[in-house]
PDB file of N, CA and C in Angstrom:
ATOM      1  N   MET A   1      45.912 -60.282 132.219  1.00 95.00           N
ATOM      2  CA  MET A   1      45.467 -60.001 130.984  1.00 95.00           C
ATOM      3  C   MET A   1      44.893 -58.415 130.948  1.00 95.00           C
ATOM      4  N   LEU A   2      44.943 -57.810 129.904  1.00 94.00           N
ATOM      5  CA  LEU A   2      44.133 -56.828 129.488  1.00 94.00           C
ATOM      6  C   LEU A   2      43.359 -57.126 128.800  1.00 94.00           C
ATOM      7  N   TYR A   3      41.800 -56.540 129.044  1.00 95.00           N
ATOM      8  CA  TYR A   3      40.695 -56.818 128.070  1.00 95.00           C
ATOM      9  C   TYR A   3      40.482 -55.029 127.785  1.00 95.00           C
ATOM     10  N   LEU A   4      40.299 -55.148 126.533  1.00 93.00           N
ATOM     11  CA  LEU A   4      40.090 -53.985 125.818  1.00 93.00           C
ATOM     12  C   LEU A   4      39.224 -53.763 124.460  1.00 93.00           C
ATOM     13  N   LYS A   5      37.683 -52.797 124.711  1.00 93.00           N
ATOM     14  CA  LYS A   5      37.062 -52.706 123.822  1.00 93.00           C
ATOM     15  C   LYS A   5      37.005 -51.338 123.099  1.00 93.00           C
ATOM     16  N   ASP A   6      37.424 -50.918 121.645  1.00 92.00           N
ATOM     17  CA  ASP A   6      37.468 -50.060 121.209  1.00 92.00           C
ATOM     18  C   ASP A   6      36.101 -49.800 120.286  1.00 92.00           C
ATOM     19  N   TYR A   7      35.461 -48.389 120.726  1.00 91.00           N
ATOM     20  CA  TYR A   7      33.989 -48.191 120.112  1.00 91.00           C
ATOM     21  C   TYR A   7      34.376 -47.246 118.817  1.00 91.00           C
ATOM     22  N   ASP A   8      35.389 -47.169 118.297  1.00 88.00           N
ATOM     23  CA  ASP A   8      35.632 -45.917 117.331  1.00 88.00           C
ATOM     24  C   ASP A   8      36.827 -46.523 116.276  1.00 88.00           C
ATOM     25  N   SER A   9      36.469 -46.226 115.320  1.00 87.00           N
ATOM     26  CA  SER A   9      37.543 -46.674 114.457  1.00 87.00           C
ATOM     27  C   SER A   9      38.773 -45.995 114.141  1.00 87.00           C
ATOM     28  N   GLN A  10      38.842 -44.745 115.133  1.00 83.00           N
ATOM     29  CA  GLN A  10      40.170 -44.424 115.259  1.00 83.00           C
ATOM     30  C   GLN A  10      40.463 -44.532 116.788  1.00 83.00           C
ATOM     31  N   ASN A  11      41.663 -45.552 117.191  1.00 78.00           N
ATOM     32  CA  ASN A  11      42.072 -46.116 118.252  1.00 78.00           C
ATOM     33  C   ASN A  11      41.927 -44.616 119.404  1.00 78.00           C
ATOM     34  N   GLU A  12      41.711 -44.937 120.346  1.00 80.00           N
ATOM     35  CA  GLU A  12      41.716 -44.854 121.897  1.00 80.00           C
ATOM     36  C   GLU A  12      40.830 -42.952 121.915  1.00 80.00           C
ATOM     37  N   ARG A  13      39.791 -43.073 121.000  1.00 89.00           N
ATOM     38  CA  ARG A  13      38.647 -42.049 121.315  1.00 89.00           C
ATOM     39  C   ARG A  13      37.503 -42.426 121.720  1.00 89.00           C
ATOM     40  N   SER A  14      37.043 -43.596 122.230  1.00 93.00           N
ATOM     41  CA  SER A  14      36.191 -44.037 122.485  1.00 93.00           C
ATOM     42  C   SER A  14      36.272 -45.962 123.009  1.00 93.00           C
ATOM     43  N   TYR A  15      36.673 -46.125 124.299  1.00 94.00           N
ATOM     44  CA  TYR A  15      37.018 -47.442 124.705  1.00 94.00           C
ATOM     45  C   TYR A  15      36.414 -47.879 126.584  1.00 94.00           C
ATOM     46  N   SER A  16      36.458 -48.859 126.437  1.00 95.00           N
ATOM     47  CA  SER A  16      36.450 -49.382 127.749  1.00 95.00           C
ATOM     48  C   SER A  16      37.613 -50.547 127.933  1.00 95.00           C
ATOM     49  N   ARG A  17      38.143 -50.696 129.245  1.00 95.00           N
ATOM     50  CA  ARG A  17      39.517 -51.654 129.318  1.00 95.00           C
ATOM     51  C   ARG A  17      39.312 -52.149 130.965  1.00 95.00           C
ATOM     52  N   TYR A  18      39.379 -53.515 131.079  1.00 97.00           N
ATOM     53  CA  TYR A  18      39.736 -53.815 132.026  1.00 97.00           C
ATOM     54  C   TYR A  18      40.834 -54.670 132.257  1.00 97.00           C
ATOM     55  N   ASP A  19      41.913 -54.471 133.494  1.00 97.00           N
ATOM     56  CA  ASP A  19      43.232 -55.088 133.880  1.00 97.00           C
ATOM     57  C   ASP A  19      42.953 -56.059 134.935  1.00 97.00           C
ATOM     58  N   GLU A  20      43.012 -57.348 134.261  1.00 96.00           N
ATOM     59  CA  GLU A  20      42.811 -58.568 135.029  1.00 96.00           C
ATOM     60  C   GLU A  20      43.339 -58.506 136.292  1.00 96.00           C
ATOM     61  N   ASN A  21      45.037 -58.001 136.316  1.00 96.00           N
ATOM     62  CA  ASN A  21      45.994 -57.986 137.333  1.00 96.00           C
ATOM     63  C   ASN A  21      45.777 -57.029 138.062  1.00 96.00           C
ATOM     64  N   THR A  22      44.782 -55.826 137.997  1.00 96.00           N
ATOM     65  CA  THR A  22      45.035 -54.542 138.813  1.00 96.00           C
ATOM     66  C   THR A  22      43.541 -54.895 139.697  1.00 96.00           C
ATOM     67  N   GLY A  23      42.753 -55.413 138.729  1.00 95.00           N
ATOM     68  CA  GLY A  23      41.139 -54.905 138.794  1.00 95.00           C
ATOM     69  C   GLY A  23      40.363 -53.754 138.668  1.00 95.00           C
ATOM     70  N   VAL A  24      41.384 -53.034 137.582  1.00 95.00           N
ATOM     71  CA  VAL A  24      40.690 -51.507 137.317  1.00 95.00           C
ATOM     72  C   VAL A  24      40.174 -51.767 135.951  1.00 95.00           C
ATOM     73  N   TYR A  25      38.745 -50.867 136.247  1.00 96.00           N
ATOM     74  CA  TYR A  25      38.071 -50.877 134.759  1.00 96.00           C
ATOM     75  C   TYR A  25      37.877 -49.720 134.558  1.00 96.00           C
ATOM     76  N   THR A  26      38.109 -49.370 133.443  1.00 95.00           N
ATOM     77  CA  THR A  26      38.105 -48.089 132.961  1.00 95.00           C
ATOM     78  C   THR A  26      37.183 -47.477 131.529  1.00 95.00           C
ATOM     79  N   GLN A  27      36.311 -46.737 131.596  1.00 94.00           N
ATOM     80  CA  GLN A  27      35.511 -46.330 130.415  1.00 94.00           C
ATOM     81  C   GLN A  27      36.313 -44.760 129.755  1.00 94.00           C
ATOM     82  N   TYR A  28      36.474 -44.721 128.733  1.00 94.00           N
ATOM     83  CA  TYR A  28      36.957 -43.271 128.282  1.00 94.00           C
ATOM     84  C   TYR A  28      36.415 -42.836 126.902  1.00 94.00           C
ATOM     85  N   VAL A  29      35.897 -41.862 126.903  1.00 93.00           N
ATOM     86  CA  VAL A  29      35.288 -40.981 125.828  1.00 93.00           C
ATOM     87  C   VAL A  29      36.288 -39.704 125.265  1.00 93.00           C
ATOM     88  N   ASP A  30      36.591 -39.063 124.364  1.00 90.00           N
ATOM     89  CA  ASP A  30      37.331 -37.881 124.466  1.00 90.00           C
ATOM     90  C   ASP A  30      36.370 -36.624 124.170  1.00 90.00           C
ATOM     91  N   LYS A  31      35.130 -36.893 123.742  1.00 89.00           N
ATOM     92  CA  LYS A  31      33.799 -35.794 123.760  1.00 89.00           C
ATOM     93  C   LYS A  31      33.165 -35.427 125.350  1.00 89.00           C
ATOM     94  N   ARG A  32      32.322 -36.479 124.915  1.00 90.00           N
ATOM     95  CA  ARG A  32      31.017 -36.449 125.876  1.00 90.00           C
ATOM     96  C   ARG A  32      30.655 -37.922 126.583  1.00 90.00           C
ATOM     97  N   THR A  33      30.320 -38.009 127.910  1.00 90.00           N
ATOM     98  CA  THR A  33      29.521 -38.833 127.946  1.00 90.00           C
ATOM     99  C   THR A  33      28.683 -38.925 128.720  1.00 90.00           C
ATOM    100  N   GLY A  34      27.574 -39.324 129.275  1.00 90.00           N
ATOM    101  CA  GLY A  34      26.515 -39.495 129.743  1.00 90.00           C
ATOM    102  C   GLY A  34      25.379 -40.607 130.103  1.00 90.00           C
ATOM    103  N   ARG A  35      24.594 -40.474 130.939  1.00 90.00           N
ATOM    104  CA  ARG A  35      23.616 -41.604 130.804  1.00 90.00           C
ATOM    105  C   ARG A  35      22.456 -41.051 131.194  1.00 90.00           C
ATOM    106  N   THR A  36      21.043 -41.268 130.668  1.00 93.00           N
ATOM    107  CA  THR A  36      19.670 -40.941 130.771  1.00 93.00           C
ATOM    108  C   THR A  36      18.848 -42.181 131.316  1.00 93.00           C
ATOM    109  N   CYS A  37      17.911 -41.835 132.788  1.00 93.00           N
ATOM    110  CA  CYS A  37      17.653 -42.681 132.972  1.00 93.00           C
ATOM    111  C   CYS A  37      15.927 -42.768 133.601  1.00 93.00           C
ATOM    112  N   ASN A  38      14.869 -43.396 133.502  1.00 94.00           N
ATOM    113  CA  ASN A  38      13.592 -42.594 133.780  1.00 94.00           C
ATOM    114  C   ASN A  38      13.512 -43.234 135.194  1.00 94.00           C
ATOM    115  N   GLY A  39      14.308 -44.011 135.624  1.00 93.00           N
ATOM    116  CA  GLY A  39      14.029 -44.318 137.334  1.00 93.00           C
ATOM    117  C   GLY A  39      15.390 -43.977 138.092  1.00 93.00           C
ATOM    118  N   GLU A  40      15.747 -44.736 138.928  1.00 93.00           N
ATOM    119  CA  GLU A  40      16.799 -44.526 139.658  1.00 93.00           C
ATOM    120  C   GLU A  40      18.040 -44.897 139.495  1.00 93.00           C
ATOM    121  N   ILE A  41      18.974 -44.128 139.476  1.00 92.00           N
ATOM    122  CA  ILE A  41      20.640 -44.277 139.491  1.00 92.00           C
ATOM    123  C   ILE A  41      21.074 -44.251 140.876  1.00 92.00           C
ATOM    124  N   PHE A  42      21.785 -45.729 140.737  1.00 92.00           N
ATOM    125  CA  PHE A  42      22.240 -45.897 142.329  1.00 92.00           C
ATOM    126  C   PHE A  42      23.873 -46.296 142.274  1.00 92.00           C
ATOM    127  N   ASP A  43      24.626 -45.402 142.563  1.00 92.00           N
ATOM    128  CA  ASP A  43      25.982 -46.202 142.539  1.00 92.00           C
ATOM    129  C   ASP A  43      26.432 -46.025 143.946  1.00 92.00           C
ATOM    130  N   GLU A  44      27.456 -47.364 144.631  1.00 93.00           N
ATOM    131  CA  GLU A  44      27.689 -47.847 145.517  1.00 93.00           C
ATOM    132  C   GLU A  44      29.299 -47.993 145.551  1.00 93.00           C
ATOM    133  N   ALA A  45      29.893 -47.557 146.254  1.00 93.00           N
ATOM    134  CA  ALA A  45      31.736 -47.877 146.333  1.00 93.00           C
ATOM    135  C   ALA A  45      31.831 -48.357 147.758  1.00 93.00           C
ATOM    136  N   LYS A  46      32.434 -49.511 148.125  1.00 94.00           N
ATOM    137  CA  LYS A  46      32.834 -49.682 149.352  1.00 94.00           C
ATOM    138  C   LYS A  46      34.266 -48.412 150.091  1.00 94.00           C
ATOM    139  N   GLY A  47      34.577 -48.260 149.250  1.00 92.00           N
ATOM    140  CA  GLY A  47      35.992 -47.226 149.352  1.00 92.00           C
ATOM    141  C   GLY A  47      35.581 -45.845 148.943  1.00 92.00           C
ATOM    142  N   PRO A  48      36.666 -45.014 148.560  1.00 91.00           N
ATOM    143  CA  PRO A  48      35.896 -43.510 148.631  1.00 91.00           C
ATOM    144  C   PRO A  48      35.835 -43.359 147.037  1.00 91.00           C
ATOM    145  N   ILE A  49      35.035 -42.521 146.768  1.00 92.00           N
ATOM    146  CA  ILE A  49      34.561 -41.568 145.533  1.00 92.00           C
ATOM    147  C   ILE A  49      35.107 -40.456 145.237  1.00 92.00           C
ATOM    148  N   SER A  50      35.620 -40.338 144.128  1.00 92.00           N
ATOM    149  CA  SER A  50      36.338 -38.647 143.558  1.00 92.00           C
ATOM    150  C   SER A  50      35.731 -38.498 142.524  1.00 92.00           C
ATOM    151  N   LEU A  51      35.118 -37.062 142.594  1.00 91.00           N
ATOM    152  CA  LEU A  51      34.600 -36.442 141.309  1.00 91.00           C
ATOM    153  C   LEU A  51      35.663 -35.339 141.047  1.00 91.00           C
ATOM    154  N   VAL A  52      36.166 -35.303 139.937  1.00 91.00           N
ATOM    155  CA  VAL A  52      37.543 -34.001 139.765  1.00 91.00           C
ATOM    156  C   VAL A  52      36.811 -33.102 138.377  1.00 91.00           C
ATOM    157  N   ALA A  53      36.719 -32.095 138.531  1.00 92.00           N
ATOM    158  CA  ALA A  53      36.588 -31.354 136.995  1.00 92.00           C
ATOM    159  C   ALA A  53      37.229 -30.321 136.680  1.00 92.00           C
ATOM    160  N   GLY A  54      37.729 -30.330 135.412  1.00 91.00           N
ATOM    161  CA  GLY A  54      38.738 -29.061 134.969  1.00 91.00           C
ATOM    162  C   GLY A  54      37.897 -28.241 134.686  1.00 91.00           C
ATOM    163  N   GLY A  55      36.338 -28.226 134.817  1.00 91.00           N
ATOM    164  CA  GLY A  55      35.710 -26.873 134.834  1.00 91.00           C
ATOM    165  C   GLY A  55      34.602 -26.924 135.848  1.00 91.00           C
ATOM    166  N   GLN A  56      33.538 -26.355 135.673  1.00 89.00           N
ATOM    167  CA  GLN A  56      32.593 -26.067 136.495  1.00 89.00           C
ATOM    168  C   GLN A  56      32.113 -27.343 137.024  1.00 89.00           C
ATOM    169  N   PHE A  57      31.948 -27.515 138.179  1.00 89.00           N
ATOM    170  CA  PHE A  57      31.291 -28.668 138.873  1.00 89.00           C
ATOM    171  C   PHE A  57      29.703 -28.327 139.305  1.00 89.00           C
ATOM    172  N   GLN A  58      28.885 -28.957 138.856  1.00 89.00           N
ATOM    173  CA  GLN A  58      27.476 -28.506 139.171  1.00 89.00           C
ATOM    174  C   GLN A  58      26.742 -30.017 139.530  1.00 89.00           C
ATOM    175  N   ALA A  59      25.619 -29.494 140.717  1.00 89.00           N
ATOM    176  CA  ALA A  59      24.675 -30.484 141.310  1.00 89.00           C
ATOM    177  C   ALA A  59      23.531 -29.889 141.503  1.00 89.00           C
ATOM    178  N   LYS A  60      22.347 -30.702 140.845  1.00 88.00           N
ATOM    179  CA  LYS A  60      21.521 -29.594 140.537  1.00 88.00           C
ATOM    180  C   LYS A  60      20.090 -30.558 140.569  1.00 88.00           C
ATOM    181  N   SER A  61      19.310 -30.305 141.083  1.00 88.00           N
ATOM    182  CA  SER A  61      18.111 -30.819 141.102  1.00 88.00           C
ATOM    183  C   SER A  61      16.600 -30.540 140.785  1.00 88.00           C
ATOM    184  N   SER A  62      15.841 -30.598 139.592  1.00 87.00           N
ATOM    185  CA  SER A  62      14.935 -29.813 139.306  1.00 87.00           C
ATOM    186  C   SER A  62      13.423 -29.920 140.164  1.00 87.00           C
ATOM    187  N   SER A  63      13.147 -31.089 140.952  1.00 87.00           N
ATOM    188  CA  SER A  63      12.182 -30.980 141.718  1.00 87.00           C
ATOM    189  C   SER A  63      12.291 -31.300 143.334  1.00 87.00           C
ATOM    190  N   ALA A  64      13.205 -31.349 143.839  1.00 87.00           N
ATOM    191  CA  ALA A  64      13.764 -31.883 145.142  1.00 87.00           C
ATOM    192  C   ALA A  64      14.716 -31.536 145.786  1.00 87.00           C
ATOM    193  N   SER A  65      15.027 -31.555 147.250  1.00 86.00           N
ATOM    194  CA  SER A  65      16.417 -31.175 147.502  1.00 86.00           C
ATOM    195  C   SER A  65      17.582 -31.897 147.070  1.00 86.00           C
ATOM    196  N   ILE A  66      18.957 -31.274 147.568  1.00 87.00           N
ATOM    197  CA  ILE A  66      19.902 -31.855 147.338  1.00 87.00           C
ATOM    198  C   ILE A  66      20.885 -32.110 149.154  1.00 87.00           C
ATOM    199  N   SER A  67      21.164 -33.548 149.565  1.00 87.00           N
ATOM    200  CA  SER A  67      21.669 -33.521 150.632  1.00 87.00           C
ATOM    201  C   SER A  67      23.207 -33.813 150.734  1.00 87.00           C
ATOM    202  N   LEU A  68      24.271 -33.487 151.174  1.00 86.00           N
ATOM    203  CA  LEU A  68      25.526 -34.056 151.754  1.00 86.00           C
ATOM    204  C   LEU A  68      25.291 -34.552 153.220  1.00 86.00           C
ATOM    205  N   ASN A  69      25.595 -35.580 153.637  1.00 86.00           N
ATOM    206  CA  ASN A  69      25.573 -36.469 155.119  1.00 86.00           C
ATOM    207  C   ASN A  69      26.881 -37.112 155.031  1.00 86.00           C
ATOM    208  N   ALA A  70      27.148 -36.998 156.235  1.00 88.00           N
ATOM    209  CA  ALA A  70      28.576 -37.734 156.617  1.00 88.00           C
ATOM    210  C   ALA A  70      28.782 -37.982 157.930  1.00 88.00           C
ATOM    211  N   LYS A  71      29.067 -39.233 158.502  1.00 88.00           N
ATOM    212  CA  LYS A  71      29.723 -39.510 159.635  1.00 88.00           C
ATOM    213  C   LYS A  71      30.479 -38.473 160.612  1.00 88.00           C
ATOM    214  N   THR A  72      31.633 -38.120 159.824  1.00 90.00           N
ATOM    215  CA  THR A  72      32.693 -37.297 160.624  1.00 90.00           C
ATOM    216  C   THR A  72      32.972 -36.006 160.085  1.00 90.00           C
ATOM    217  N   GLY A  73      31.907 -35.401 159.125  1.00 87.00           N
ATOM    218  CA  GLY A  73      32.059 -33.947 158.779  1.00 87.00           C
ATOM    219  C   GLY A  73      32.188 -33.816 157.422  1.00 87.00           C
ATOM    220  N   VAL A  74      31.712 -32.806 156.980  1.00 86.00           N
ATOM    221  CA  VAL A  74      31.874 -31.984 155.961  1.00 86.00           C
ATOM    222  C   VAL A  74      32.590 -30.869 155.536  1.00 86.00           C
ATOM    223  N   GLY A  75      33.400 -30.475 154.676  1.00 87.00           N
ATOM    224  CA  GLY A  75      34.337 -29.617 154.652  1.00 87.00           C
ATOM    225  C   GLY A  75      34.109 -29.220 152.873  1.00 87.00           C
ATOM    226  N   HIS A  76      34.638 -27.624 152.976  1.00 86.00           N
ATOM    227  CA  HIS A  76      34.370 -27.006 151.639  1.00 86.00           C
ATOM    228  C   HIS A  76      35.253 -25.630 151.614  1.00 86.00           C
ATOM    229  N   VAL A  77      36.263 -25.821 150.248  1.00 87.00           N
ATOM    230  CA  VAL A  77      36.853 -24.806 150.374  1.00 87.00           C
ATOM    231  C   VAL A  77      36.956 -24.169 149.107  1.00 87.00           C
ATOM    232  N   SER A  78      37.010 -22.823 149.094  1.00 88.00           N
ATOM    233  CA  SER A  78      36.796 -21.942 148.144  1.00 88.00           C
ATOM    234  C   SER A  78      38.058 -21.454 147.755  1.00 88.00           C
ATOM    235  N   GLY A  79      38.412 -21.080 146.705  1.00 88.00           N
ATOM    236  CA  GLY A  79      39.701 -20.074 146.128  1.00 88.00           C
ATOM    237  C   GLY A  79      39.015 -18.508 145.974  1.00 88.00           C
ATOM    238  N   ALA A  80      38.032 -18.693 146.049  1.00 89.00           N
ATOM    239  CA  ALA A  80      37.432 -16.977 145.755  1.00 89.00           C
ATOM    240  C   ALA A  80      36.108 -16.618 146.587  1.00 89.00           C
ATOM    241  N   SER A  81      34.994 -17.076 146.453  1.00 88.00           N
ATOM    242  CA  SER A  81      34.085 -16.941 147.163  1.00 88.00           C
ATOM    243  C   SER A  81      32.856 -17.926 147.471  1.00 88.00           C
ATOM    244  N   VAL A  82      31.841 -17.821 148.375  1.00 86.00           N
ATOM    245  CA  VAL A  82      31.076 -18.967 148.859  1.00 86.00           C
ATOM    246  C   VAL A  82      29.732 -17.894 148.620  1.00 86.00           C
ATOM    247  N   ARG A  83      28.907 -18.356 147.892  1.00 85.00           N
ATOM    248  CA  ARG A  83      27.630 -17.737 147.741  1.00 85.00           C
ATOM    249  C   ARG A  83      26.380 -19.020 148.303  1.00 85.00           C
ATOM    250  N   ILE A  84      25.219 -18.629 148.938  1.00 85.00           N
ATOM    251  CA  ILE A  84      23.993 -19.470 149.497  1.00 85.00           C
ATOM    252  C   ILE A  84      23.526 -18.454 149.200  1.00 85.00           C
ATOM    253  N   GLU A  85      21.942 -18.915 148.158  1.00 85.00           N
ATOM    254  CA  GLU A  85      20.815 -18.323 147.899  1.00 85.00           C
ATOM    255  C   GLU A  85      19.853 -19.222 148.372  1.00 85.00           C
ATOM    256  N   ALA A  86      18.747 -18.813 149.281  1.00 85.00           N
ATOM    257  CA  ALA A  86      17.405 -19.456 149.263  1.00 85.00           C
ATOM    258  C   ALA A  86      16.456 -18.756 149.175  1.00 85.00           C
ATOM    259  N   GLY A  87      15.256 -19.389 148.687  1.00 84.00           N
ATOM    260  CA  GLY A  87      14.110 -18.775 148.142  1.00 84.00           C
ATOM    261  C   GLY A  87      12.964 -18.313 149.378  1.00 84.00           C
ATOM    262  N   GLY A  88      13.936 -19.591 150.238  1.00 85.00           N
ATOM    263  CA  GLY A  88      12.620 -19.956 151.307  1.00 85.00           C
ATOM    264  C   GLY A  88      13.706 -19.448 152.496  1.00 85.00           C
ATOM    265  N   PHE A  89      14.030 -20.724 152.920  1.00 85.00           N
ATOM    266  CA  PHE A  89      14.774 -20.824 154.427  1.00 85.00           C
ATOM    267  C   PHE A  89      16.149 -21.126 154.347  1.00 85.00           C
ATOM    268  N   ALA A  90      16.873 -20.661 154.829  1.00 82.00           N
ATOM    269  CA  ALA A  90      18.302 -21.216 154.975  1.00 82.00           C
ATOM    270  C   ALA A  90      18.974 -21.194 156.081  1.00 82.00           C
ATOM    271  N   SER A  91      19.960 -22.166 156.848  1.00 81.00           N
ATOM    272  CA  SER A  91      20.630 -22.299 158.119  1.00 81.00           C
ATOM    273  C   SER A  91      21.949 -22.643 158.328  1.00 81.00           C
ATOM    274  N   CYS A  92      22.316 -22.285 158.909  1.00 78.00           N
ATOM    275  CA  CYS A  92      23.812 -22.939 159.232  1.00 78.00           C
ATOM    276  C   CYS A  92      23.903 -22.891 160.741  1.00 78.00           C
ATOM    277  N   GLY A  93      24.732 -24.163 160.986  1.00 74.00           N
ATOM    278  CA  GLY A  93      24.753 -24.383 162.447  1.00 74.00           C
ATOM    279  C   GLY A  93      25.615 -25.366 163.048  1.00 74.00           C
ATOM    280  N   ALA A  94      26.011 -25.666 164.234  1.00 67.00           N
ATOM    281  CA  ALA A  94      26.795 -26.838 164.672  1.00 67.00           C
ATOM    282  C   ALA A  94      26.299 -27.552 165.757  1.00 67.00           C
TER     283      ALA A  94
END
């Protein structure tokens, strides 16, 4: 069974759908989506998580640090350049 909720008078501009056979839930909007929260946002997945951007991807914290932690490693690939800027202390090590 396929469940579909359309949020716009023009089909397929904004909708959510759930496919009962595959267990896949999808939200779609053709312009911009976002969420605002005065508290904590917590997402958890038992499997992999992928973030894919067709343009710039930015992670920014206005008042604290950002951490990447992994059990087996963290990789970085850049087609052009890598820039590290620190107002205080920066370190790289193994």
